[in-house]
Short mmCIF file of C-alpha atoms and ligand atoms in Angstrom, two decimals:
data_model
loop_
_atom_site.label_atom_id
_atom_site.label_comp_id
_atom_site.label_asym_id
_atom_site.label_seq_id
_atom_site.Cartn_x
_atom_site.Cartn_y
_atom_site.Cartn_z
CA MET A 10 118.86 -87.57 -4.47
CA LYS A 11 119.46 -91.22 -5.32
CA ARG A 12 120.92 -90.54 -8.73
CA PHE A 13 122.45 -87.17 -9.55
CA SER A 14 120.44 -85.76 -12.45
CA VAL A 15 121.38 -82.38 -13.89
CA GLU A 16 118.14 -82.28 -15.90
CA GLN A 17 116.03 -82.92 -12.81
CA ILE A 18 117.95 -80.22 -10.92
CA ARG A 19 117.57 -77.75 -13.81
CA SER A 20 113.80 -78.14 -13.74
CA ASP A 21 113.84 -76.55 -10.26
CA PHE A 22 115.52 -73.35 -11.48
CA PRO A 23 113.00 -71.07 -13.26
CA ILE A 24 115.69 -68.68 -14.55
CA LEU A 25 117.35 -71.46 -16.55
CA LYS A 26 114.33 -71.45 -18.84
CA THR A 27 114.80 -67.79 -19.75
CA LYS A 28 116.65 -66.30 -22.69
CA MET A 29 119.41 -63.72 -22.90
CA ASN A 30 119.83 -61.84 -26.17
CA GLY A 31 117.36 -64.26 -27.75
CA LYS A 32 119.44 -67.32 -26.82
CA PRO A 33 118.77 -69.80 -24.01
CA LEU A 34 120.58 -68.51 -20.91
CA ILE A 35 123.82 -70.30 -20.13
CA TYR A 36 124.86 -69.21 -16.69
CA LEU A 37 128.58 -69.64 -16.02
CA ASP A 38 129.10 -66.94 -13.39
CA ASN A 39 128.40 -69.02 -10.31
CA ALA A 40 131.45 -67.80 -8.42
CA ALA A 41 129.81 -64.35 -8.42
CA THR A 42 126.40 -65.60 -7.33
CA SER A 43 124.32 -68.73 -7.85
CA GLN A 44 120.81 -69.06 -9.23
CA LYS A 45 117.92 -69.93 -6.90
CA PRO A 46 115.65 -72.97 -7.03
CA ARG A 47 111.89 -72.53 -6.97
CA GLN A 48 111.83 -74.00 -3.43
CA VAL A 49 113.90 -71.06 -2.10
CA ILE A 50 111.81 -68.49 -3.99
CA GLU A 51 108.62 -70.10 -2.63
CA THR A 52 109.95 -69.98 0.93
CA LEU A 53 110.41 -66.22 0.58
CA ASP A 54 106.88 -65.80 -0.83
CA ASN A 55 105.40 -68.05 1.81
CA TYR A 56 106.97 -66.07 4.67
CA TYR A 57 105.75 -62.72 3.37
CA GLU A 58 102.31 -64.03 2.40
CA ASN A 59 101.58 -66.18 5.44
CA TYR A 60 103.64 -65.48 8.54
CA ASN A 61 105.52 -62.20 8.20
CA ALA A 62 106.31 -61.08 11.78
CA ASN A 63 109.29 -60.00 13.82
CA ILE A 64 111.20 -62.69 15.66
CA HIS A 65 112.03 -63.16 19.36
CA ARG A 66 109.37 -60.67 20.46
CA GLY A 67 105.86 -61.52 19.41
CA LEU A 68 103.87 -63.78 21.68
CA TYR A 69 101.54 -64.79 18.90
CA LYS A 70 101.38 -67.66 16.48
CA ILE A 71 102.89 -66.20 13.31
CA ALA A 72 105.75 -64.58 15.27
CA GLU A 73 106.51 -67.95 16.83
CA ARG A 74 106.52 -69.54 13.41
CA ALA A 75 108.92 -66.87 12.06
CA THR A 76 111.20 -67.31 15.09
CA GLU A 77 111.23 -71.08 14.63
CA GLY A 78 111.97 -70.71 10.92
CA TYR A 79 114.89 -68.36 11.54
CA SER A 80 116.41 -70.42 14.37
CA GLY A 81 115.74 -73.62 12.45
CA SER A 82 117.75 -72.25 9.56
CA LYS A 83 120.71 -71.70 11.88
CA GLU A 84 120.42 -75.26 13.18
CA LYS A 85 120.61 -76.46 9.58
CA VAL A 86 123.69 -74.32 8.86
CA ALA A 87 125.39 -75.57 12.05
CA LYS A 88 124.83 -79.17 11.01
CA PHE A 89 125.82 -78.48 7.40
CA ILE A 90 129.31 -77.29 8.40
CA GLY A 91 129.76 -79.52 11.42
CA ALA A 92 129.55 -76.77 14.08
CA ASP A 93 128.77 -77.77 17.66
CA SER A 94 125.50 -75.83 17.76
CA MET A 95 123.76 -72.80 16.37
CA ARG A 96 125.39 -70.75 19.13
CA GLU A 97 128.39 -70.73 16.81
CA ILE A 98 126.42 -69.45 13.80
CA ILE A 99 126.16 -65.68 13.41
CA TYR A 100 124.09 -64.36 10.53
CA VAL A 101 125.59 -61.37 8.77
CA ARG A 102 125.02 -59.91 5.31
CA ASN A 103 127.76 -61.79 3.48
CA THR A 104 131.32 -63.13 3.63
CA THR A 105 132.67 -59.59 3.55
CA GLU A 106 130.74 -58.59 6.66
CA ALA A 107 131.77 -61.79 8.44
CA ILE A 108 135.47 -61.11 7.85
CA ASN A 109 135.10 -57.44 8.78
CA THR A 110 133.39 -58.45 12.03
CA VAL A 111 136.43 -60.50 13.04
CA ALA A 112 138.99 -57.98 11.79
CA ILE A 113 137.31 -55.14 13.64
CA SER A 114 135.93 -56.81 16.73
CA TRP A 115 138.51 -59.52 17.44
CA GLY A 116 141.31 -57.49 15.83
CA ASP A 117 140.73 -54.43 17.96
CA ALA A 118 141.05 -56.41 21.17
CA ASN A 119 143.93 -58.68 20.19
CA VAL A 120 146.27 -57.02 17.67
CA LYS A 121 148.88 -54.57 18.90
CA LYS A 122 151.65 -52.44 17.43
CA GLY A 123 154.34 -54.55 15.80
CA ASP A 124 152.19 -57.72 15.66
CA HIS A 125 152.03 -59.71 12.42
CA ILE A 126 148.86 -60.50 10.48
CA LEU A 127 149.19 -63.23 7.84
CA ILE A 128 147.10 -63.65 4.68
CA THR A 129 147.96 -65.06 1.23
CA GLU A 130 148.67 -63.66 -2.21
CA MET A 131 145.48 -65.19 -3.61
CA GLU A 132 142.90 -63.47 -1.40
CA HIS A 133 139.72 -61.71 -2.48
CA HIS A 134 139.66 -58.00 -1.53
CA SER A 135 137.27 -58.83 1.28
CA ASN A 136 140.02 -60.88 2.95
CA ILE A 137 142.72 -58.26 2.31
CA VAL A 138 141.34 -54.79 2.94
CA PRO A 139 139.89 -55.38 6.46
CA TRP A 140 143.30 -56.74 7.58
CA MET A 141 145.15 -53.92 5.86
CA ARG A 142 142.98 -51.41 7.70
CA LEU A 143 143.56 -53.21 10.99
CA ALA A 144 147.33 -53.25 10.39
CA LYS A 145 147.29 -49.55 9.60
CA LYS A 146 145.20 -48.67 12.62
CA LYS A 147 147.31 -50.70 15.04
CA GLY A 148 150.76 -50.28 13.51
CA ALA A 149 150.84 -54.03 12.82
CA VAL A 150 152.56 -55.75 9.88
CA LEU A 151 150.58 -57.45 7.11
CA ASP A 152 152.44 -60.44 5.60
CA TYR A 153 151.52 -62.60 2.62
CA ILE A 154 152.03 -66.31 2.05
CA ALA A 155 153.49 -66.45 -1.48
CA LEU A 156 152.13 -68.42 -4.43
CA ASP A 157 154.17 -71.43 -5.50
CA LYS A 158 156.40 -71.10 -8.55
CA ASN A 159 153.67 -72.32 -10.93
CA LYS A 160 151.28 -69.73 -9.49
CA CYS A 161 148.72 -72.42 -8.66
CA GLY A 162 148.78 -73.08 -4.93
CA LEU A 163 150.55 -71.73 -1.86
CA ASP A 164 154.29 -72.11 -1.48
CA ALA A 165 154.93 -74.56 1.37
CA GLN A 166 158.20 -72.90 2.37
CA SER A 167 156.57 -69.51 2.48
CA ILE A 168 153.88 -70.83 4.83
CA GLY A 169 156.54 -72.07 7.27
CA GLY A 170 158.65 -68.93 6.95
CA MET A 171 155.75 -66.59 7.55
CA LEU A 172 154.49 -68.59 10.52
CA ASP A 173 157.94 -68.24 12.08
CA LYS A 174 157.03 -64.58 12.57
CA ARG A 175 154.34 -65.82 14.96
CA PRO A 176 151.39 -63.93 13.49
CA LYS A 177 148.42 -63.16 15.73
CA VAL A 178 145.99 -64.22 13.01
CA VAL A 179 146.13 -66.19 9.77
CA ALA A 180 143.31 -65.53 7.30
CA LEU A 181 143.15 -67.52 4.09
CA THR A 182 140.77 -68.68 1.44
CA GLN A 183 139.87 -72.35 1.10
CA VAL A 184 139.22 -72.04 -2.65
CA SER A 185 140.53 -69.18 -4.80
CA ASN A 186 137.85 -67.38 -6.80
CA VAL A 187 140.40 -66.78 -9.59
CA LEU A 188 142.70 -69.81 -9.67
CA GLY A 189 140.17 -72.29 -8.38
CA SER A 190 142.95 -73.77 -6.22
CA ILE A 191 141.93 -75.61 -3.07
CA ASN A 192 144.19 -74.76 -0.14
CA ASP A 193 144.89 -77.30 2.58
CA VAL A 194 143.30 -75.16 5.27
CA LYS A 195 143.35 -78.03 7.75
CA GLU A 196 147.13 -78.29 7.56
CA VAL A 197 147.64 -74.50 7.64
CA THR A 198 145.36 -74.31 10.68
CA ARG A 199 147.31 -77.06 12.45
CA MET A 200 150.59 -75.28 11.77
CA ALA A 201 149.21 -71.85 12.68
CA HIS A 202 147.77 -73.08 15.96
CA LYS A 203 151.18 -74.46 16.92
CA THR A 204 152.55 -70.92 16.75
CA GLY A 205 149.58 -69.54 18.70
CA ALA A 206 147.73 -67.85 15.83
CA VAL A 207 143.98 -67.65 15.42
CA VAL A 208 142.76 -68.88 12.01
CA LEU A 209 140.00 -67.50 9.82
CA VAL A 210 138.97 -69.39 6.68
CA ASP A 211 137.25 -67.58 3.80
CA ALA A 212 134.91 -70.32 2.64
CA ALA A 213 132.91 -68.25 0.12
CA GLN A 214 133.97 -70.56 -2.72
CA SER A 215 134.19 -73.83 -0.79
CA VAL A 216 131.08 -74.31 1.36
CA PRO A 217 128.77 -74.01 -1.70
CA HIS A 218 130.70 -76.63 -3.67
CA MET A 219 132.09 -79.33 -1.37
CA ALA A 220 131.55 -80.87 2.06
CA VAL A 221 133.21 -78.59 4.62
CA ASP A 222 133.53 -79.50 8.29
CA VAL A 223 134.75 -76.80 10.65
CA LYS A 224 135.72 -79.26 13.37
CA GLN A 225 137.79 -81.26 10.93
CA ILE A 226 139.55 -78.10 9.74
CA GLY A 227 139.91 -76.88 13.30
CA CYS A 228 139.71 -73.19 12.34
CA ASP A 229 138.56 -70.53 14.79
CA PHE A 230 136.42 -68.59 12.32
CA LEU A 231 134.90 -69.38 8.92
CA ALA A 232 132.98 -67.07 6.59
CA PHE A 233 130.61 -67.69 3.66
CA SER A 234 127.61 -66.24 1.79
CA ALA A 235 124.16 -67.75 1.19
CA HIS A 236 123.79 -66.18 -2.26
CA LYS A 237 126.59 -68.33 -3.68
CA MET A 238 124.87 -71.53 -2.48
CA LEU A 239 121.32 -71.25 -3.85
CA GLY A 240 120.18 -68.93 -1.05
CA PRO A 241 119.08 -65.30 -1.15
CA THR A 242 121.36 -62.26 -1.19
CA GLY A 243 121.76 -60.31 2.04
CA ILE A 244 122.51 -63.25 4.30
CA GLY A 245 125.87 -64.79 5.17
CA VAL A 246 127.54 -66.68 7.97
CA LEU A 247 130.24 -66.02 10.47
CA TYR A 248 131.05 -69.30 12.18
CA GLY A 249 133.16 -68.87 15.31
CA LYS A 250 134.25 -71.31 18.02
CA GLU A 251 132.02 -70.67 20.99
CA ASP A 252 134.90 -69.57 23.24
CA ALA A 253 136.18 -67.14 20.64
CA LEU A 254 132.73 -65.61 20.18
CA GLU A 255 132.15 -65.38 23.94
CA ASP A 256 135.38 -63.37 24.25
CA MET A 257 134.53 -61.02 21.42
CA GLU A 258 132.72 -57.69 21.60
CA PRO A 259 129.82 -57.38 19.17
CA LEU A 260 130.35 -54.96 16.31
CA LEU A 261 126.95 -53.28 16.61
CA SER A 262 124.74 -52.76 19.61
CA GLY A 263 121.09 -51.96 20.23
CA GLY A 264 117.93 -54.04 20.30
CA ASP A 265 117.82 -57.84 20.38
CA MET A 266 121.51 -58.28 21.17
CA ILE A 267 121.07 -57.37 24.82
CA LYS A 268 119.56 -59.22 27.74
CA THR A 269 119.08 -56.32 30.11
CA VAL A 270 119.44 -52.56 29.85
CA HIS A 271 119.38 -50.10 32.77
CA TYR A 272 120.01 -46.37 32.74
CA ASP A 273 123.62 -47.05 33.68
CA SER A 274 124.41 -50.55 32.39
CA TYR A 275 123.57 -53.41 30.05
CA THR A 276 124.22 -57.14 29.66
CA TRP A 277 124.61 -58.91 26.37
CA ASN A 278 122.31 -61.54 25.03
CA ASP A 279 123.45 -65.17 24.69
CA LEU A 280 125.18 -66.43 21.58
CA PRO A 281 124.50 -66.20 18.72
CA TRP A 282 122.09 -63.30 19.24
CA LYS A 283 124.73 -61.10 20.90
CA PHE A 284 126.08 -60.41 17.43
CA GLU A 285 122.78 -59.64 15.71
CA ALA A 286 121.71 -56.13 16.64
CA GLY A 287 118.30 -54.93 15.48
CA THR A 288 115.73 -56.77 13.40
CA SER A 289 117.36 -59.64 11.52
CA ASN A 290 117.08 -60.46 7.84
CA ILE A 291 114.27 -62.88 8.68
CA ALA A 292 112.91 -63.84 5.26
CA ASP A 293 116.31 -64.44 3.72
CA GLY A 294 117.48 -66.32 6.81
CA ILE A 295 114.53 -68.70 6.61
CA ALA A 296 114.98 -69.16 2.85
CA PHE A 297 118.67 -69.92 3.42
CA GLY A 298 117.48 -72.94 5.40
CA THR A 299 115.59 -74.13 2.32
CA ALA A 300 118.76 -73.74 0.22
CA ILE A 301 120.62 -75.95 2.70
CA ASP A 302 117.82 -78.54 2.49
CA TYR A 303 118.15 -78.49 -1.28
CA LEU A 304 121.94 -78.97 -1.20
CA ASN A 305 121.57 -81.80 1.32
CA THR A 306 119.01 -83.55 -0.87
CA VAL A 307 121.33 -83.43 -3.86
CA GLY A 308 124.35 -84.27 -1.69
CA MET A 309 127.56 -82.24 -1.46
CA HIS A 310 129.65 -85.19 -2.61
CA ASN A 311 127.52 -85.45 -5.76
CA ILE A 312 127.92 -81.73 -6.39
CA ARG A 313 131.70 -81.91 -6.00
CA ALA A 314 131.89 -84.96 -8.28
CA HIS A 315 129.78 -83.23 -10.95
CA GLU A 316 131.87 -80.06 -10.81
CA LYS A 317 135.10 -82.03 -11.05
CA LYS A 318 133.82 -83.81 -14.15
CA ILE A 319 132.64 -80.67 -15.89
CA THR A 320 135.76 -78.67 -14.92
CA LYS A 321 138.07 -81.41 -16.20
CA TYR A 322 136.10 -81.54 -19.43
CA ALA A 323 136.35 -77.76 -19.83
CA LEU A 324 140.09 -77.70 -19.03
CA ASP A 325 140.75 -80.44 -21.60
CA GLU A 326 138.77 -78.53 -24.24
CA LEU A 327 140.50 -75.21 -23.43
CA ASP A 328 143.86 -76.92 -23.58
CA GLY A 329 143.29 -77.69 -27.23
CA LEU A 330 142.78 -74.03 -28.19
CA ASP A 331 145.77 -72.04 -29.48
CA GLY A 332 146.16 -68.57 -28.01
CA VAL A 333 144.16 -69.42 -24.89
CA THR A 334 145.83 -69.55 -21.45
CA THR A 335 144.15 -70.97 -18.38
CA TYR A 336 145.28 -70.27 -14.82
CA GLY A 337 145.62 -72.52 -11.81
CA TYR A 338 146.05 -76.32 -11.76
CA GLY A 339 145.44 -78.27 -14.97
CA ALA A 340 143.06 -81.15 -15.71
CA LYS A 341 145.43 -83.77 -14.27
CA ASP A 342 145.34 -82.04 -10.88
CA ILE A 343 141.56 -81.85 -10.75
CA GLU A 344 141.54 -82.93 -7.08
CA LYS A 345 143.35 -79.72 -6.20
CA ARG A 346 140.90 -77.36 -7.84
CA GLY A 347 137.29 -76.26 -7.77
CA GLY A 348 134.98 -75.34 -10.65
CA VAL A 349 136.43 -71.92 -11.43
CA ILE A 350 138.49 -71.39 -14.60
CA ALA A 351 140.09 -68.03 -15.31
CA PHE A 352 141.45 -67.67 -18.82
CA ALA A 353 142.96 -65.18 -21.25
CA ILE A 354 142.86 -65.02 -25.04
CA ASP A 355 146.00 -63.55 -26.59
CA GLY A 356 145.58 -59.87 -27.41
CA VAL A 357 141.85 -59.72 -26.59
CA HIS A 358 140.54 -57.72 -23.65
CA PRO A 359 138.39 -59.90 -21.34
CA HIS A 360 135.56 -57.32 -21.56
CA ASP A 361 135.37 -57.98 -25.31
CA VAL A 362 135.34 -61.71 -24.58
CA ALA A 363 132.48 -61.30 -22.09
CA GLN A 364 130.53 -59.16 -24.57
CA ILE A 365 130.74 -61.78 -27.29
CA PHE A 366 129.72 -64.45 -24.77
CA ASP A 367 126.77 -62.25 -23.81
CA SER A 368 125.64 -62.05 -27.44
CA GLU A 369 125.59 -65.88 -27.39
CA GLY A 370 123.44 -65.92 -24.24
CA ILE A 371 126.38 -66.94 -22.03
CA ALA A 372 126.95 -65.12 -18.74
CA ILE A 373 130.59 -65.03 -17.62
CA ARG A 374 132.62 -62.62 -15.52
CA ALA A 375 135.52 -60.52 -16.79
CA GLY A 376 137.70 -58.23 -14.71
CA HIS A 377 140.03 -58.47 -11.75
CA HIS A 378 137.50 -60.56 -9.79
CA CYS A 379 138.05 -58.47 -6.65
CA ALA A 380 141.55 -59.94 -6.44
CA MET A 381 143.55 -57.13 -7.98
CA PRO A 382 146.89 -57.93 -6.34
CA LEU A 383 146.71 -61.53 -7.60
CA VAL A 384 145.49 -60.73 -11.13
CA THR A 385 147.58 -57.63 -11.83
CA GLU A 386 150.71 -58.10 -9.71
CA ARG A 387 151.18 -61.87 -9.67
CA LEU A 388 149.51 -63.06 -12.88
CA LYS A 389 150.48 -59.79 -14.61
CA GLN A 390 147.13 -59.41 -16.39
CA VAL A 391 144.93 -56.30 -16.58
CA ALA A 392 141.92 -58.57 -16.27
CA LEU A 393 140.81 -62.17 -16.88
CA SER A 394 137.70 -63.92 -18.16
CA ARG A 395 136.24 -66.56 -15.87
CA LEU A 396 133.96 -69.57 -16.27
CA SER A 397 132.52 -70.90 -13.02
CA PHE A 398 130.28 -73.94 -12.70
CA TYR A 399 127.61 -75.26 -10.38
CA LEU A 400 125.35 -78.25 -9.96
CA TYR A 401 122.98 -77.26 -12.80
CA ASN A 402 125.60 -76.77 -15.53
CA ARG A 403 125.70 -79.21 -18.44
CA GLU A 404 128.66 -80.38 -20.47
CA SER A 405 126.87 -79.03 -23.54
CA GLU A 406 127.16 -75.57 -21.95
CA VAL A 407 130.93 -76.02 -21.87
CA ASP A 408 130.71 -76.82 -25.59
CA SER A 409 128.82 -73.54 -26.11
CA ALA A 410 131.51 -71.65 -24.16
CA ILE A 411 134.22 -73.24 -26.30
CA ALA A 412 132.29 -72.29 -29.46
CA ALA A 413 132.07 -68.70 -28.15
CA ILE A 414 135.85 -68.65 -27.61
CA ARG A 415 136.34 -69.86 -31.19
CA LYS A 416 134.10 -67.01 -32.33
CA VAL A 417 136.23 -64.50 -30.34
CA LYS A 418 139.37 -65.94 -31.91
CA LYS A 419 137.88 -65.62 -35.36
CA ILE A 420 136.73 -62.02 -34.87
CA PHE A 421 140.05 -60.95 -33.37
CA LYS A 422 142.10 -63.17 -35.69
CA VAL A 423 143.91 -64.95 -32.85
N1 LIG B 15 135.86 -64.34 -0.76
C1 LIG B 15 135.85 -65.01 -1.92
C2 LIG B 15 136.89 -66.06 -2.16
C3 LIG B 15 134.89 -64.71 -2.88
O1 LIG B 15 134.88 -65.36 -4.04
C4 LIG B 15 133.91 -63.72 -2.59
C5 LIG B 15 132.85 -63.36 -3.60
N2 LIG B 15 133.31 -63.21 -4.90
C6 LIG B 15 133.97 -63.07 -1.36
C7 LIG B 15 134.95 -63.41 -0.47
C8 LIG B 15 133.00 -61.99 -0.99
O2 LIG B 15 131.70 -62.51 -0.91
P1 LIG B 15 130.49 -61.50 -0.67
O3 LIG B 15 130.51 -60.54 -1.83
O4 LIG B 15 129.29 -62.37 -0.67
O5 LIG B 15 130.75 -60.82 0.61
#
């Protein structure tokens, strides 16, 4: 796209023309899932209407077309994140499944009793629980990199101190889904590799919103979900360095992931298919490729620039409201944060906030955002409300959100 135009982008998203509670829909829950452009929806329809067939097996035209579409989508993903080839791109259901695959498959083979596993205090449950289970199963120790004193980013001293324990694996998020903070995953990876650790990056909130290059980061594994980046639900990515994936056992076994099977033996298929047992999520995989095309056309740098602008605008507006607290870095540190703003209104439960937003046609999330330890134990809140932006959000929608907060304040006399 030569010139970034929110209005032009919006015209591609049918749902943005709908109403919620009689008001035009304002969708500010993009960290949970994104909306889908017509091009992605049409790709799904087109597959089912014109070339629905299983991949890798059929020796007929429409099966070849489906196979090409599915593999082509992986080529696009590989290029999008700077992977060497699609051999490093495993399709799974979502970020959660990608992290579980590493924790179970890699973890089982490499983590022993007494070993350390290192994560951070700002992780989503999907990057906590699989490691906690692994630690429990193996008798390993789960450590946490602490938040800094302002509870925005990671504490530099804590990173060094925890790495001194020589963890087997470091798993951390690139962008927090609560604080919005961007972690320097490249630097953490460099430091972790020096101590011999393997690094997994949870990129669920980064790959959809900014240019991410796995080779530049240097991480061993990276996980993200298509549904947060204009693609369908039910498809996600586990990127792994080829060597790491070659060494790993697949989580599931059966059809398609094997090359040969005899009554007494088997051999695995080549990467990436070794990790995809059974019939793949073909339609959603192909449509994911269309989502990548869409993001490339708009340009990831344009998307990041737009989100920075709208997030800064929102933070400045929220700053001017008495009784409202925002979390994470402020407007002056916009380079260090993504387009996620968690906030609290004095004495008002976030569920009441979300309900009033709903009555205004505004979709936001309220709760612990699947980061209970962070929200309840570090930020000491029962729950938080959250605005999260994407490429199709307008500044006028921020104004509507601010007006809704004023309404909440009025009703609850804050
Ligand atoms: N990690 C982060 C940082 C997230 O924000 C999310 C989704 N909220 C996930 C992991 C899990 O993603 P999914 O539900 O698609 O597996």
